[in-house]
mmCIF file of C-alpha atoms in Angstrom:
data_model
loop_
_atom_site.group_PDB
_atom_site.id
_atom_site.type_symbol
_atom_site.label_atom_id
_atom_site.label_comp_id
_atom_site.label_asym_id
_atom_site.label_seq_id
_atom_site.Cartn_x
_atom_site.Cartn_y
_atom_site.Cartn_z
ATOM 1 C CA MET A 1 12.183 70.701 -3.463
ATOM 2 C CA PRO A 2 8.612 68.864 -2.936
ATOM 3 C CA GLN A 3 9.252 66.364 -6.228
ATOM 4 C CA MET A 4 12.871 65.580 -3.687
ATOM 5 C CA ARG A 5 11.794 64.992 -0.695
ATOM 6 C CA ALA A 6 8.635 63.421 -2.182
ATOM 7 C CA ALA A 7 11.071 60.733 -3.937
ATOM 8 C CA ALA A 8 13.547 60.343 -0.406
ATOM 9 C CA VAL A 9 10.119 59.357 0.603
ATOM 10 C CA LEU A 10 9.779 56.885 -1.966
ATOM 11 C CA VAL A 11 12.863 55.551 -1.362
ATOM 12 C CA ALA A 12 12.742 55.194 2.509
ATOM 13 C CA CYS A 13 9.712 52.458 2.245
ATOM 14 C CA ALA A 14 11.206 50.639 -0.410
ATOM 15 C CA LEU A 15 14.222 50.420 2.492
ATOM 16 C CA ALA A 16 11.954 49.703 4.765
ATOM 17 C CA MET A 17 10.082 47.119 2.681
ATOM 18 C CA SER A 18 12.846 45.533 2.055
ATOM 19 C CA GLY A 19 14.039 44.209 5.340
ATOM 20 C CA CYS A 20 10.005 42.708 5.848
ATOM 21 C CA LYS A 21 8.901 38.810 6.052
ATOM 22 C CA PHE A 22 5.761 38.897 4.572
ATOM 23 C CA VAL A 23 3.643 36.473 6.322
ATOM 24 C CA LYS A 24 0.462 33.983 5.024
ATOM 25 C CA THR A 25 -2.463 34.513 6.847
ATOM 26 C CA ALA A 26 -3.959 31.512 8.159
ATOM 27 C CA ASP A 27 -7.065 31.275 5.772
ATOM 28 C CA GLN A 28 -3.602 30.926 3.750
ATOM 29 C CA GLN A 29 -1.903 28.187 6.237
ATOM 30 C CA ALA A 30 -5.585 26.578 6.132
ATOM 31 C CA GLU A 31 -6.083 26.825 2.325
ATOM 32 C CA ALA A 32 -2.204 25.322 1.507
ATOM 33 C CA ALA A 33 -2.796 22.670 4.672
ATOM 34 C CA ALA A 34 -6.307 20.913 2.730
ATOM 35 C CA GLY A 35 -4.105 21.109 -0.672
ATOM 36 C CA ALA A 36 -1.251 18.635 1.398
ATOM 37 C CA PHE A 37 -1.181 15.149 -0.038
ATOM 38 C CA ASP A 38 -1.973 13.177 2.532
ATOM 39 C CA PRO A 39 -1.670 9.676 1.690
ATOM 40 C CA ASP A 40 -3.058 7.535 4.789
ATOM 41 C CA LYS A 41 -5.767 9.715 3.979
ATOM 42 C CA LEU A 42 -6.935 8.877 0.642
ATOM 43 C CA VAL A 43 -6.036 5.242 0.999
ATOM 44 C CA ALA A 44 -8.513 5.530 4.399
ATOM 45 C CA ASP A 45 -11.242 6.978 2.199
ATOM 46 C CA ILE A 46 -11.290 4.111 -0.592
ATOM 47 C CA TRP A 47 -10.523 1.766 1.861
ATOM 48 C CA ASP A 48 -13.931 0.250 2.465
ATOM 49 C CA ALA A 49 -15.585 1.071 -0.055
ATOM 50 C CA LYS A 50 -13.489 0.478 -2.849
ATOM 51 C CA VAL A 51 -10.388 -1.808 -1.619
ATOM 52 C CA VAL A 52 -12.128 -4.348 0.398
ATOM 53 C CA PRO A 53 -14.423 -5.132 -2.309
ATOM 54 C CA TYR A 54 -12.575 -4.957 -4.958
ATOM 55 C CA LEU A 55 -10.101 -7.792 -3.443
ATOM 56 C CA LYS A 56 -13.234 -9.889 -2.255
ATOM 57 C CA GLY A 57 -14.747 -9.676 -5.798
ATOM 58 C CA ARG A 58 -11.276 -10.206 -7.447
ATOM 59 C CA ALA A 59 -9.548 -13.047 -5.373
ATOM 60 C CA GLY A 60 -9.505 -17.251 -5.827
ATOM 61 C CA SER A 61 -8.025 -19.439 -3.871
ATOM 62 C CA PHE A 62 -4.298 -18.784 -3.770
ATOM 63 C CA GLN A 63 -4.610 -23.095 -5.068
ATOM 64 C CA GLU A 64 -6.487 -21.490 -8.064
ATOM 65 C CA VAL A 65 -4.142 -18.801 -8.674
ATOM 66 C CA SER A 66 -1.043 -20.267 -8.018
ATOM 67 C CA ALA A 67 -2.524 -23.357 -10.187
ATOM 68 C CA LEU A 68 -3.223 -20.580 -12.774
ATOM 69 C CA VAL A 69 0.510 -18.390 -13.313
ATOM 70 C CA SER A 70 2.074 -21.530 -13.496
ATOM 71 C CA GLY A 71 0.104 -23.409 -16.147
ATOM 72 C CA ASN A 72 -1.195 -19.699 -17.798
ATOM 73 C CA LEU A 73 0.581 -16.542 -17.055
ATOM 74 C CA ASP A 74 -1.761 -14.336 -19.203
ATOM 75 C CA ALA A 75 -4.970 -16.588 -17.312
ATOM 76 C CA ALA A 76 -4.036 -15.546 -14.788
ATOM 77 C CA ALA A 77 -3.242 -11.972 -15.279
ATOM 78 C CA GLN A 78 -6.446 -10.949 -16.994
ATOM 79 C CA LYS A 79 -8.478 -13.625 -14.428
ATOM 80 C CA TYR A 80 -6.497 -12.571 -10.868
ATOM 81 C CA GLY A 81 -3.829 -10.289 -11.168
ATOM 82 C CA HIS A 82 -3.323 -6.573 -12.211
ATOM 83 C CA LYS A 83 0.052 -4.706 -13.150
ATOM 84 C CA GLU A 84 0.954 -0.895 -13.881
ATOM 85 C CA LYS A 85 1.698 -0.072 -17.694
ATOM 86 C CA GLN A 86 4.390 1.743 -15.883
ATOM 87 C CA GLY A 87 7.592 0.609 -14.725
ATOM 88 C CA ASN A 88 8.249 -2.964 -15.251
ATOM 89 C CA ALA A 89 6.874 -4.327 -11.646
ATOM 90 C CA PRO A 90 5.776 -7.250 -11.604
ATOM 91 C CA TRP A 91 2.032 -8.840 -11.595
ATOM 92 C CA THR A 92 0.790 -8.393 -8.324
ATOM 93 C CA PHE A 93 -2.362 -11.171 -8.077
ATOM 94 C CA ALA A 94 -4.927 -11.192 -5.242
ATOM 95 C CA ALA A 95 -5.821 -14.606 -3.711
ATOM 96 C CA THR A 96 -7.450 -15.990 -0.060
ATOM 97 C CA VAL A 97 -4.831 -17.821 1.404
ATOM 98 C CA LYS A 98 -6.086 -20.859 4.409
ATOM 99 C CA GLY A 99 -4.038 -23.209 5.802
ATOM 100 C CA LYS A 100 -1.915 -24.206 9.042
ATOM 101 C CA ILE A 101 1.026 -22.111 9.688
ATOM 102 C CA THR A 102 4.580 -24.770 9.576
ATOM 103 C CA SER A 103 7.001 -21.522 10.127
ATOM 104 C CA ALA A 104 6.933 -18.424 12.318
ATOM 105 C CA GLU A 105 8.935 -15.226 12.086
ATOM 106 C CA THR A 106 7.665 -12.679 14.956
ATOM 107 C CA LYS A 107 11.701 -11.460 15.911
ATOM 108 C CA SER A 108 11.813 -9.154 12.917
ATOM 109 C CA ARG A 109 9.713 -5.929 12.554
ATOM 110 C CA ALA A 110 8.669 -7.577 8.961
ATOM 111 C CA GLY A 111 7.122 -10.546 10.592
ATOM 112 C CA SER A 112 5.859 -13.487 9.009
ATOM 113 C CA VAL A 113 4.012 -17.528 9.233
ATOM 114 C CA ASP A 114 4.853 -19.536 6.574
ATOM 115 C CA VAL A 115 2.009 -21.082 5.134
ATOM 116 C CA ASP A 116 0.627 -24.519 4.107
ATOM 117 C CA VAL A 117 -2.911 -24.747 2.269
ATOM 118 C CA ASP A 118 -2.562 -28.101 0.690
ATOM 119 C CA GLY A 119 -2.203 -29.847 3.469
ATOM 120 C CA ASP A 120 1.391 -31.700 2.787
ATOM 121 C CA GLY A 121 3.572 -30.091 5.463
ATOM 122 C CA LYS A 122 5.015 -27.784 3.257
ATOM 123 C CA ALA A 123 5.146 -23.627 3.613
ATOM 124 C CA ASP A 124 3.765 -23.174 0.066
ATOM 125 C CA VAL A 125 2.989 -19.284 0.995
ATOM 126 C CA ARG A 126 4.618 -16.451 3.038
ATOM 127 C CA VAL A 127 2.267 -14.026 5.176
ATOM 128 C CA ALA A 128 3.270 -10.809 6.226
ATOM 129 C CA ILE A 129 1.977 -10.231 9.499
ATOM 130 C CA GLY A 130 3.827 -6.781 10.270
ATOM 131 C CA PRO A 131 4.220 -4.669 11.817
ATOM 132 C CA ALA A 132 6.616 -4.018 8.653
ATOM 133 C CA ILE A 133 5.651 -4.764 5.695
ATOM 134 C CA ARG A 134 7.411 -4.950 2.597
ATOM 135 C CA GLY A 135 6.576 -4.486 -1.263
ATOM 136 C CA THR A 136 3.380 -2.469 -1.849
ATOM 137 C CA ALA A 137 1.436 -5.603 -3.512
ATOM 138 C CA ILE A 138 -2.230 -4.180 -2.552
ATOM 139 C CA ARG A 139 -1.374 -1.145 -4.255
ATOM 140 C CA ASP A 140 0.051 -3.037 -6.786
ATOM 141 C CA VAL A 141 -3.306 -4.958 -7.160
ATOM 142 C CA LEU A 142 -5.411 -2.222 -7.401
ATOM 143 C CA ASP A 143 -7.031 -1.500 -11.366
ATOM 144 C CA PHE A 144 -8.310 1.688 -10.118
ATOM 145 C CA VAL A 145 -5.047 3.073 -9.366
ATOM 146 C CA ASN A 146 -2.686 4.584 -11.290
ATOM 147 C CA PHE A 147 0.876 6.506 -11.352
ATOM 148 C CA ASN A 148 -0.191 9.246 -13.369
ATOM 149 C CA GLU A 149 -2.461 10.141 -10.713
ATOM 150 C CA PHE A 150 0.300 11.272 -9.047
ATOM 151 C CA LYS A 151 3.173 14.209 -9.175
ATOM 152 C CA ASN A 152 6.520 11.409 -8.454
ATOM 153 C CA GLN A 153 7.611 8.478 -8.191
ATOM 154 C CA ILE A 154 7.753 9.790 -4.263
ATOM 155 C CA GLU A 155 4.428 10.312 -3.588
ATOM 156 C CA TRP A 156 3.250 7.533 -5.460
ATOM 157 C CA ALA A 157 6.166 5.387 -2.427
ATOM 158 C CA GLN A 158 3.963 7.310 -0.032
ATOM 159 C CA TYR A 159 0.542 6.126 -1.060
ATOM 160 C CA GLY A 160 1.832 2.333 -1.140
ATOM 161 C CA LYS A 161 3.030 2.836 2.252
ATOM 162 C CA ALA A 162 0.339 4.025 3.362
ATOM 163 C CA PHE A 163 -1.789 1.062 2.607
ATOM 164 C CA ASN A 164 0.379 -1.041 4.751
ATOM 165 C CA THR A 165 -0.189 1.223 7.289
ATOM 166 C CA ARG A 166 -3.686 1.425 7.244
ATOM 167 C CA ILE A 167 -2.952 -3.035 7.390
ATOM 168 C CA ASN A 168 -1.078 -3.137 10.527
ATOM 169 C CA THR A 169 -3.008 -0.472 12.532
ATOM 170 C CA LEU A 170 -6.938 -2.660 10.856
ATOM 171 C CA SER A 171 -4.886 -6.325 11.466
ATOM 172 C CA LEU A 172 -2.054 -6.859 12.010
ATOM 173 C CA GLU A 173 -1.422 -5.132 15.161
ATOM 174 C CA LYS A 174 -4.462 -7.466 16.874
ATOM 175 C CA LEU A 175 -2.469 -10.847 16.122
ATOM 176 C CA PRO A 176 -0.969 -13.531 18.288
ATOM 177 C CA ARG A 177 2.293 -13.581 18.278
ATOM 178 C CA ASP A 178 3.595 -16.664 19.995
ATOM 179 C CA GLY A 179 2.161 -20.379 19.594
ATOM 180 C CA LEU A 180 1.500 -19.699 15.842
ATOM 181 C CA VAL A 181 2.655 -22.982 14.254
ATOM 182 C CA GLY A 182 0.112 -25.793 13.433
ATOM 183 C CA ARG A 183 -2.899 -23.008 13.657
ATOM 184 C CA GLU A 184 -4.471 -22.610 11.158
ATOM 185 C CA VAL A 185 -4.883 -19.087 9.329
ATOM 186 C CA GLU A 186 -7.062 -17.356 7.128
ATOM 187 C CA ALA A 187 -6.542 -14.414 5.172
ATOM 188 C CA LEU A 188 -7.803 -12.552 1.764
ATOM 189 C CA GLY A 189 -4.665 -10.314 0.074
ATOM 190 C CA ALA A 190 -1.999 -10.168 -3.138
ATOM 191 C CA TYR A 191 0.900 -10.926 -3.975
ATOM 192 C CA PRO A 192 3.602 -10.210 -6.681
ATOM 193 C CA LEU A 193 4.489 -12.687 -8.386
ATOM 194 C CA PRO A 194 7.531 -14.771 -6.886
ATOM 195 C CA ALA A 195 11.274 -15.219 -8.622
ATOM 196 C CA ALA A 196 11.210 -19.009 -9.479
ATOM 197 C CA GLY A 197 12.149 -21.176 -5.876
ATOM 198 C CA GLN A 198 10.853 -18.604 -3.729
ATOM 199 C CA LEU A 199 7.342 -18.084 -1.960
ATOM 200 C CA PRO A 200 4.761 -16.184 -2.688
ATOM 201 C CA GLN A 201 4.976 -12.738 -0.641
ATOM 202 C CA PHE A 202 1.728 -11.728 0.181
ATOM 203 C CA VAL A 203 0.110 -9.015 2.334
ATOM 204 C CA PRO A 204 -3.295 -9.590 3.787
ATOM 205 C CA VAL A 205 -6.191 -7.574 4.421
ATOM 206 C CA THR A 206 -7.687 -8.715 6.294
ATOM 207 C CA ILE A 207 -6.109 -11.654 8.427
ATOM 208 C CA THR A 208 -7.843 -14.587 11.541
ATOM 209 C CA VAL A 209 -5.596 -17.284 12.475
ATOM 210 C CA GLY A 210 -7.253 -19.367 15.668
ATOM 211 C CA GLY A 211 -6.490 -23.089 17.307
#
């Protein structure tokens, strides 16, 4: 009889436990949060120490870069460019842009200005001014980050977007939106190899618009 009573108690406990839910402790929740993927923090942590210095050291003037791209893509890639070994990403080049704004698109969230860098009155490059930025040129030009450091394509894409978010917060939100045509612009950033006949799509990490 004592054995039967003990068995009954065990069964009752098991049934009671089956209806319970285990709740993570505050320490477990904090540990999980600390280990969560945070692309914005990853970008912020390397921005001043690595991203901007890398671009400053790697970039050539847009005229120099684009001329070398047209004449010798391999040489341009070695001197100014980077491309992920995985996937089909195009070469992306670090450059500086300095010239006069010939036209501006500010109605779209993916705002941009077309810039004449050689003084012939024709646009040579299209510079993103946000707030939305197409593509992931800044992530893609960096030779010290790569896809294999991330769990999957989703994290890699979120990481690329985090660069654009930071650019908008630090630089693009401060830009004027009216009366841009005819003004001078200077920028440091990167652009992917454009399709034939298309303007290069330049993403700035720093940008100033003068009078």
